[in-house]
Amino acid sequence: MPTRALGATSLVIALSLALSSCGLIRDLNPEHTQEKPAAEETTQEVSAEDVELPFVRQGRMFVEGGNDVAVEISVQALENNGEYLMLDISRNILEYITGEDVSYAGAPLRLVDPVSGEVLLPITSEEHGEPYGSYFIEGSELTPIHEEIPSPIRRYFPAPSEDVEFLTLTGATAGHVPGIPVSHVDEFTDLPEADVHDYIDPETWLMDNELPEELVYPETPPEPGLDTTGFVQSMESFVDSSTASTTRAGDREVIALHADDMFAFDEAEPTDEAAGTIREAAQSLRENLVEGAEITIIGHTDGKGADDYNQTLSRDRAEAVRELLEEELGTGFTLTTEGRGSDELLAEEGGDDDEQARARNRRVEFSYEVPMGQSGSEEGGSGLDAAKRHVGAPAPYYEELDPFTTVTHNDLDLNVYPMVRDGAYLFQVVGFQNSTLSDLEADLDGDEASLPGSPQQYTEGTMGGFRLEEPDSGIIRYVIRIRTAEGEYEDFADEILTLSPGEEYLALSVFPAPGPEVEEMTLYAGAFGEIPAVPVR
């Protein structure tokens, strides 16, 4: 791989190669819009061959050390050769960039399969620490960025696990771009010959007068056979009800029954009410799994008491639940049990919500694998409501949406946009707007606004205090988190930094989707409070 320009050209790498900025803005190019079908038509199949690119979004980049700038992102192509995905984006800076030591940060570029929840990141060279694709050549002293001159940028991703036809793009000022058609090819389309360095005067910050219609950078594609497992992640969802909660990440699903509803204090013998809960859980397992699947039953306690005692109690409770479950399921499944005591606490104990946190940690789980993209139970089933999976078709590309409502907290306005159902998820856009006459540091810590006893990994980060409630069922859906290969969690939201006066900074959060009959949700927007009847389209 050729040597990249570093040091004085850190701005080049930050702005033109990272392609990971905060904020998004609605599409301002309606001629490229693919019409959104009416609700009753969303089940009709659409072929990727029938959808034409480009798809266009505009947004603002937070620039540290200078003014934030407007940028336009245009998705030109997405090709799959069976091993890698190749994404071609045209990036156009709409304003001059000012400031010293300029860089910008935010949500990284991601391709998402909205059906399976698989998340694909740009493949990065272990040797150079930079993504494969477009790059700058050593010796270029000037940032090759020109106002209103587009620049093709190419990035490579792992191929998805399934032979998908449509993927969703997030991050990099793109926000939420659903319905991108995937072209299956034997060889990737050649990039136009690089010409950007023919127009740079390395001695000054000026450009030659005769600039091309677009600036093309050279690229380095990945070699065949790279290990790309580290660039594949899963969206992890959490759905909660008064009886049970369900966590999903990739092909792993965990139903957690609240132990306080099934066992008396410090007892391992199930209560009379436990049989009804187990019956609902068994129905959910039948609907979510194929016969012969393996189910691990895991007991957990809170953090009180001795480790040995907690270990024994959790194991005995798991075994008691196994016996009841086996009566309901029969012999068509493989059931095993484990006791993990207080080793895996979901909620942090010892705070103001200690009682609720300990209750959250006392649970019995059913852990199992499901095929990627399987739709699971149908509406009207008799299983646990929190365990129902709702997987629809990928959303088509859409034009701009108008705000549904605006709420205010201190000097910050929050514009709330309709939610978009995309595969198995709801994509929610909100706009933060500074109503003062000076820069504003937005305090968006969601911890204080979370439900008592909420799992801590779903209450952290920019949008961590956000959650949805189904008006009829009361089921709570938390903002999606992304679990890395190292077992750590990342926000699936755009970071909000310093807000300039008057500008709107849009941020994306993602939730597990409710059933198709749900047409509106109640949004709990952290410090902004409760916002009822937000429409789902």
XYZ file of C-alpha atoms in Angstrom:
537
model
C 0.000 0.000 0.000
C 1.462 3.427 -0.934
C 2.535 5.787 1.818
C -0.164 8.192 2.988
C 0.210 11.845 3.760
C 0.137 12.493 7.507
C 1.170 15.390 9.763
C 0.282 18.579 7.939
C -2.408 16.804 6.012
C -4.270 15.362 9.000
C -7.238 17.383 7.824
C -7.165 15.502 4.549
C -7.356 12.142 6.245
C -9.949 13.285 8.747
C -12.320 14.863 6.267
C -11.864 12.887 3.108
C -10.985 9.377 4.221
C -12.616 8.755 7.579
C -16.057 9.689 6.251
C -17.456 9.603 9.773
C -19.209 12.771 10.845
C -21.928 13.752 13.248
C -25.348 14.876 12.327
C -27.467 14.396 9.260
C -29.891 16.488 7.307
C -32.884 15.626 5.179
C -32.513 14.837 1.494
C -32.619 17.979 -0.604
C -32.637 16.253 -3.992
C -36.176 14.967 -4.632
C -35.500 13.791 -8.179
C -33.628 10.775 -6.784
C -36.442 9.797 -4.435
C -37.897 6.299 -4.461
C -41.543 6.618 -3.423
C -42.515 5.139 -0.069
C -45.293 2.582 -0.595
C -48.488 2.885 1.376
C -48.649 0.788 4.548
C -50.750 -1.940 2.941
C -48.236 -2.256 0.081
C -45.031 -2.628 2.061
C -45.014 -6.421 1.758
C -44.709 -6.324 -2.024
C -41.331 -7.453 -3.269
C -39.112 -4.915 -5.031
C -36.073 -6.059 -6.997
C -32.746 -4.278 -6.516
C -32.523 -4.046 -10.307
C -35.590 -1.768 -10.295
C -33.997 0.837 -8.006
C -31.721 3.519 -9.473
C -28.906 5.367 -7.728
C -27.666 7.907 -6.686
C -29.237 8.510 -3.270
C -28.378 11.918 -1.806
C -28.163 13.345 1.721
C -26.818 16.617 3.084
C -25.530 17.261 6.587
C -23.205 19.222 8.818
C -19.804 18.056 10.044
C -18.611 19.042 13.492
C -15.119 20.471 12.982
C -12.871 20.714 16.018
C -10.742 23.881 15.841
C -12.957 25.562 13.271
C -16.481 26.170 12.063
C -18.647 23.175 11.229
C -19.390 22.833 7.530
C -22.135 21.618 5.241
C -21.420 18.557 3.122
C -23.363 16.537 0.560
C -23.030 12.759 0.349
C -24.224 10.923 -2.759
C -24.347 7.103 -2.831
C -23.281 6.123 -6.348
C -22.844 2.317 -6.228
C -22.832 -0.689 -3.883
C -21.325 -3.854 -5.401
C -20.820 -7.359 -3.966
C -18.253 -9.740 -5.501
C -19.027 -12.502 -2.999
C -16.131 -11.643 -0.655
C -16.278 -7.869 -0.261
C -18.723 -5.013 -0.682
C -17.506 -1.953 -2.558
C -19.241 1.340 -1.745
C -18.768 4.359 -3.988
C -19.728 7.710 -2.476
C -19.366 11.166 -3.974
C -18.578 13.788 -1.326
C -19.068 17.486 -1.942
C -17.999 20.139 0.601
C -20.521 22.988 0.392
C -18.563 25.489 2.527
C -14.934 26.435 3.079
C -13.297 24.814 6.098
C -11.561 27.090 8.607
C -9.505 26.455 11.721
C -6.186 24.908 12.689
C -5.534 21.218 13.363
C -8.951 20.468 11.993
C -10.492 17.047 12.507
C -14.007 15.807 13.075
C -15.600 12.959 14.941
C -18.903 11.168 15.196
C -20.785 8.098 14.101
C -18.644 5.912 11.825
C -19.656 4.834 8.358
C -21.745 1.654 8.608
C -23.650 -0.629 6.248
C -26.537 -2.380 7.986
C -28.632 -5.378 7.011
C -31.895 -4.203 8.632
C -33.380 -7.698 8.474
C -30.657 -9.639 10.322
C -29.166 -6.745 12.309
C -25.689 -7.419 10.936
C -23.465 -4.301 10.914
C -20.540 -3.991 8.474
C -17.617 -1.590 9.008
C -15.023 -0.412 6.456
C -12.125 -2.872 6.186
C -8.921 -1.364 7.553
C -5.317 -2.348 6.798
C -3.577 -3.816 9.868
C -0.241 -2.568 8.524
C -1.210 1.066 7.949
C -4.246 1.437 10.181
C -6.200 3.094 7.382
C -9.264 1.899 5.468
C -8.845 0.279 2.076
C -10.049 2.393 -0.812
C -9.377 6.033 -1.676
C -6.272 7.681 -0.181
C -3.837 10.614 -0.570
C -0.280 10.398 -1.838
C 2.766 11.361 0.238
C 4.020 14.819 -0.764
C 0.672 16.557 -1.111
C 1.022 19.537 1.219
C -2.426 20.918 0.561
C -5.791 19.509 1.414
C -7.353 18.609 -1.933
C -10.765 19.894 -0.921
C -12.587 22.414 -3.073
C -15.913 24.021 -2.390
C -18.629 22.697 -4.701
C -16.324 20.189 -6.481
C -17.396 16.572 -5.777
C -14.822 13.906 -4.919
C -15.457 10.184 -5.402
C -14.583 8.201 -2.265
C -14.441 4.398 -2.298
C -14.670 2.089 0.742
C -14.658 -1.711 1.110
C -16.698 -3.770 3.581
C -17.090 -7.490 4.360
C -19.795 -9.159 2.296
C -22.942 -9.771 4.381
C -23.702 -13.247 5.696
C -26.867 -13.510 3.633
C -27.317 -12.851 -0.072
C -29.136 -9.581 0.585
C -30.519 -7.260 -2.083
C -30.760 -4.046 -0.036
C -28.622 -2.507 2.694
C -28.951 0.632 4.819
C -26.194 3.249 5.168
C -25.710 5.224 8.394
C -23.086 7.665 9.666
C -20.710 9.878 7.686
C -23.269 12.683 7.447
C -25.535 10.259 5.593
C -27.855 9.701 8.546
C -30.363 7.025 7.561
C -30.200 5.972 3.901
C -32.308 2.815 3.477
C -32.984 0.688 0.426
C -29.550 0.887 -1.235
C -29.575 -1.782 -3.968
C -26.706 -4.294 -3.966
C -25.306 -5.229 -7.376
C -23.765 -8.705 -7.531
C -20.685 -8.620 -9.782
C -17.720 -10.813 -10.705
C -15.338 -7.823 -10.662
C -15.750 -4.369 -9.170
C -16.209 -1.378 -11.457
C -12.912 0.395 -12.142
C -12.404 3.747 -10.457
C -11.708 6.639 -12.851
C -8.015 7.440 -13.175
C -6.783 9.525 -10.251
C -6.176 13.148 -11.200
C -6.335 15.154 -7.997
C -2.572 15.679 -7.661
C -2.321 17.260 -11.103
C -4.098 20.293 -9.674
C -2.183 20.890 -6.442
C 0.490 23.526 -5.942
C 2.537 21.952 -3.081
C 4.164 25.276 -2.169
C 1.022 27.265 -1.374
C -2.578 26.923 -0.242
C -3.782 27.946 -3.690
C -5.054 25.756 -6.507
C -4.485 26.061 -10.223
C -7.292 27.899 -11.964
C -8.346 25.031 -14.204
C -9.953 22.527 -11.863
C -11.845 19.467 -13.085
C -15.533 18.824 -12.576
C -14.615 16.281 -9.878
C -11.456 15.389 -7.946
C -10.557 11.705 -8.175
C -8.222 10.124 -5.600
C -6.234 6.907 -6.143
C -7.288 3.784 -4.251
C -5.907 0.556 -2.797
C -8.392 -2.363 -2.822
C -8.109 -5.156 -0.227
C -6.243 -8.308 -1.141
C -8.322 -11.489 -1.612
C -8.752 -13.670 1.456
C -8.449 -11.080 4.227
C -9.851 -12.006 7.642
C -12.734 -9.540 7.961
C -14.485 -10.961 11.040
C -13.346 -7.992 13.124
C -15.300 -5.656 10.846
C -18.646 -7.409 11.364
C -20.777 -6.413 14.358
C -24.328 -7.026 15.579
C -27.059 -4.701 16.693
C -28.187 -5.672 20.186
C -31.774 -4.889 21.132
C -33.589 -4.941 24.451
C -37.379 -5.216 24.781
C -38.938 -5.142 28.247
C -42.336 -5.959 29.743
C -43.651 -6.490 33.252
C -43.158 -10.272 32.953
C -40.062 -10.765 30.824
C -37.448 -9.069 28.684
C -35.739 -10.189 25.487
C -32.228 -9.384 24.282
C -31.197 -10.065 20.672
C -27.789 -9.776 19.038
C -27.109 -11.483 15.719
C -28.335 -15.056 15.905
C -28.326 -15.141 19.740
C -31.564 -14.502 21.603
C -32.139 -14.452 25.370
C -35.535 -14.382 27.097
C -35.235 -13.326 30.742
C -38.130 -14.107 33.106
C -38.329 -11.874 36.171
C -37.554 -14.224 39.045
C -39.585 -12.223 41.585
C -42.724 -13.175 39.647
C -41.834 -16.882 39.834
C -40.153 -17.533 43.180
C -40.666 -16.496 46.775
C -37.770 -14.738 48.499
C -34.701 -17.038 48.702
C -36.762 -20.006 47.445
C -36.054 -22.311 44.503
C -39.542 -23.848 44.342
C -41.674 -22.107 41.680
C -44.877 -20.388 42.783
C -48.286 -21.336 41.416
C -48.136 -18.290 39.107
C -44.855 -19.514 37.603
C -46.617 -22.217 35.593
C -48.530 -19.619 33.556
C -45.347 -17.670 32.823
C -43.539 -20.849 31.766
C -46.470 -21.764 29.507
C -46.169 -18.399 27.706
C -42.391 -18.786 27.457
C -42.769 -22.279 25.987
C -45.131 -20.938 23.327
C -42.618 -18.224 22.424
C -39.847 -20.801 22.120
C -41.980 -22.975 19.831
C -42.642 -19.973 17.585
C -39.035 -18.751 17.561
C -37.208 -22.073 17.155
C -37.167 -25.182 15.025
C -37.677 -28.537 16.703
C -34.474 -30.000 18.074
C -32.928 -26.645 18.972
C -30.717 -26.330 22.050
C -31.970 -24.119 24.898
C -29.765 -23.174 27.845
C -31.633 -22.228 31.029
C -29.548 -19.875 33.192
C -30.305 -18.750 36.735
C -29.102 -15.377 38.103
C -29.290 -13.686 41.498
C -28.663 -10.140 42.649
C -25.418 -9.061 44.289
C -26.508 -9.599 47.881
C -25.314 -12.609 49.881
C -22.379 -14.972 49.685
C -21.142 -16.145 46.296
C -21.548 -19.841 47.122
C -25.133 -19.350 48.272
C -26.052 -17.299 45.210
C -24.484 -19.876 42.915
C -26.497 -22.705 44.469
C -29.774 -20.733 44.460
C -29.372 -19.712 40.812
C -28.603 -23.284 39.753
C -31.565 -24.743 41.688
C -33.944 -22.181 40.194
C -32.713 -22.937 36.680
C -33.278 -26.656 37.251
C -36.788 -26.080 38.598
C -37.673 -23.987 35.534
C -36.216 -26.673 33.263
C -38.581 -29.268 34.721
C -41.621 -27.049 34.131
C -40.458 -26.109 30.635
C -39.879 -29.724 29.670
C -43.460 -30.535 30.633
C -44.686 -27.828 28.259
C -42.278 -28.404 25.365
C -42.009 -32.169 25.436
C -38.894 -33.960 24.256
C -38.344 -32.159 20.942
C -35.718 -29.774 22.347
C -32.372 -30.146 24.124
C -32.472 -28.412 27.527
C -29.413 -27.699 29.677
C -29.067 -25.634 32.858
C -26.492 -23.304 34.393
C -26.277 -21.251 37.576
C -24.264 -18.022 37.386
C -25.111 -16.471 40.752
C -24.337 -12.743 40.767
C -21.581 -12.899 38.119
C -23.606 -11.185 35.348
C -25.524 -8.228 36.770
C -27.648 -6.371 34.204
C -28.348 -3.271 36.281
C -25.899 -1.442 38.526
C -26.742 -1.944 42.198
C -26.153 0.426 45.101
C -27.652 3.590 43.587
C -30.896 5.425 44.196
C -32.738 2.720 42.236
C -31.089 -0.126 44.154
C -34.330 -2.040 44.804
C -35.357 -1.982 41.138
C -31.826 -2.808 39.997
C -31.630 -5.873 42.226
C -35.033 -7.029 40.984
C -33.773 -6.683 37.397
C -30.753 -8.845 38.210
C -32.842 -11.667 39.735
C -33.887 -13.558 36.631
C -34.012 -16.887 34.802
C -32.923 -16.820 31.163
C -33.540 -18.978 28.100
C -30.602 -18.615 25.705
C -30.675 -20.044 22.175
C -29.745 -19.390 18.551
C -32.140 -18.434 15.783
C -31.456 -18.256 12.042
C -30.434 -14.764 10.869
C -33.440 -12.868 9.551
C -36.053 -15.360 10.778
C -39.289 -13.501 11.387
C -40.308 -15.421 14.504
C -43.785 -15.379 16.003
C -46.861 -13.994 14.283
C -49.280 -11.514 15.774
C -51.965 -13.002 17.964
C -49.779 -15.782 19.345
C -50.103 -16.749 22.982
C -46.411 -16.354 23.813
C -44.645 -13.585 25.705
C -45.221 -10.211 24.062
C -41.642 -9.131 24.782
C -40.321 -12.194 22.914
C -42.123 -11.549 19.623
C -39.868 -10.612 16.746
C -41.183 -8.343 14.018
C -39.108 -8.492 10.837
C -40.435 -6.613 7.833
C -38.992 -5.779 4.440
C -36.139 -3.260 4.105
C -37.463 0.283 3.788
C -37.160 2.023 0.425
C -35.197 5.229 0.039
C -37.298 8.216 1.029
C -37.303 11.965 0.595
C -37.177 14.437 3.449
C -39.565 14.135 6.398
C -41.184 17.074 8.168
C -40.863 17.337 11.965
C -43.751 15.846 13.905
C -43.331 18.139 16.906
C -40.796 20.311 18.744
C -40.098 20.290 22.492
C -37.698 22.452 24.494
C -35.362 21.874 27.443
C -33.426 24.877 28.765
C -31.981 26.585 25.660
C -32.176 23.539 23.405
C -35.018 22.673 21.023
C -35.662 19.064 19.998
C -37.355 18.520 16.630
C -38.886 15.043 16.552
C -39.338 13.400 13.143
C -41.558 10.423 12.266
C -39.970 7.012 12.778
C -39.183 4.879 9.736
C -39.732 1.124 9.875
C -36.741 -0.547 8.191
C -36.581 -4.360 8.370
C -36.632 -5.362 12.036
C -35.946 -1.838 13.350
C -37.317 1.662 13.765
C -34.951 4.443 12.719
C -35.666 7.637 14.663
C -34.299 11.037 13.647
C -34.344 13.977 16.043
C -32.934 17.453 15.504
C -31.094 19.385 18.226
C -31.273 23.143 17.690
C -29.535 25.876 19.675
C -32.020 28.680 20.384
C -29.415 31.081 21.862
C -27.099 33.553 20.128
C -23.859 31.817 21.120
C -22.334 28.347 20.922
C -23.939 25.816 23.244
C -22.520 22.638 24.759
C -25.441 20.223 24.771
C -25.831 18.153 27.945
C -27.511 14.996 26.627
C -26.564 12.470 29.304
C -29.521 10.095 29.416
C -28.829 8.321 32.710
C -31.041 10.541 34.853
C -34.036 10.039 32.577
C -33.820 6.247 32.378
C -36.243 3.904 34.071
C -35.193 2.746 37.550
C -33.339 -0.541 37.251
C -32.699 -0.214 33.512
C -29.776 -2.247 32.121
C -26.824 0.119 32.223
C -25.541 -0.582 28.694
C -28.844 0.760 27.264
C -28.796 4.026 29.230
C -25.336 5.305 28.277
C -24.215 7.603 25.474
C -25.804 10.462 23.567
C -29.238 8.891 23.142
C -29.075 6.497 26.100
C -32.025 8.104 27.899
C -34.284 7.542 24.888
C -36.793 4.705 24.841
C -40.112 3.856 23.191
C -43.347 2.584 24.728
C -46.160 0.856 22.866
C -49.326 2.704 23.931
C -51.539 -0.382 24.194
C -49.202 -3.043 25.601
C -46.849 -0.890 27.671
C -43.846 -2.759 26.231
C -40.637 -0.707 26.435
C -38.112 -0.728 23.572
C -34.645 0.613 24.336
C -32.242 2.291 21.920
C -30.106 -0.213 20.001
C -26.524 -0.746 21.092
C -23.752 -2.262 18.970
C -21.727 -4.989 20.606
C -18.131 -5.236 19.407
C -16.051 -8.402 19.014
C -14.402 -7.509 22.354
C -17.779 -7.562 24.137
C -17.928 -3.794 24.617
C -20.818 -1.530 23.660
C -21.006 1.383 21.235
C -23.735 3.959 20.695
C -25.744 3.565 17.511
C -26.291 7.316 17.363
C -24.612 10.431 16.036
C -22.524 12.259 18.608
C -23.635 15.797 19.408
C -20.815 18.270 20.143
C -20.895 22.095 20.259
C -24.053 23.525 18.701
C -23.765 26.739 16.693
C -26.649 29.238 17.001
C -29.630 28.530 14.779
C -28.268 25.408 13.043
C -30.155 22.122 13.366
C -28.033 19.055 14.129
C -29.901 15.870 13.382
C -29.077 12.647 15.207
C -30.100 9.076 14.540
C -31.153 6.458 17.063
C -32.415 2.941 16.341
C -34.952 0.744 18.176
C -36.285 -2.808 17.718
C -39.502 -2.637 15.708
C -42.953 -3.367 17.155
C -45.637 -5.332 15.313
C -46.860 -4.037 11.941
C -50.183 -2.931 13.440
C -48.414 -0.321 15.618
C -48.706 3.064 13.874
C -47.457 5.346 16.633
C -45.228 5.149 19.705
C -44.577 7.167 22.839
C -41.016 8.519 22.856
C -39.282 9.192 26.165
C -36.582 11.620 25.041
C -34.300 11.861 28.055
C -34.351 15.327 29.631
C -36.919 16.450 27.021
C -39.550 14.238 28.630
C -42.459 12.244 27.221
C -43.585 12.774 23.619
C -46.766 10.807 22.803
C -48.114 9.576 19.454
C -44.935 9.834 17.357
C -45.972 8.329 13.992
C -44.360 5.233 12.459
C -44.129 5.221 8.650
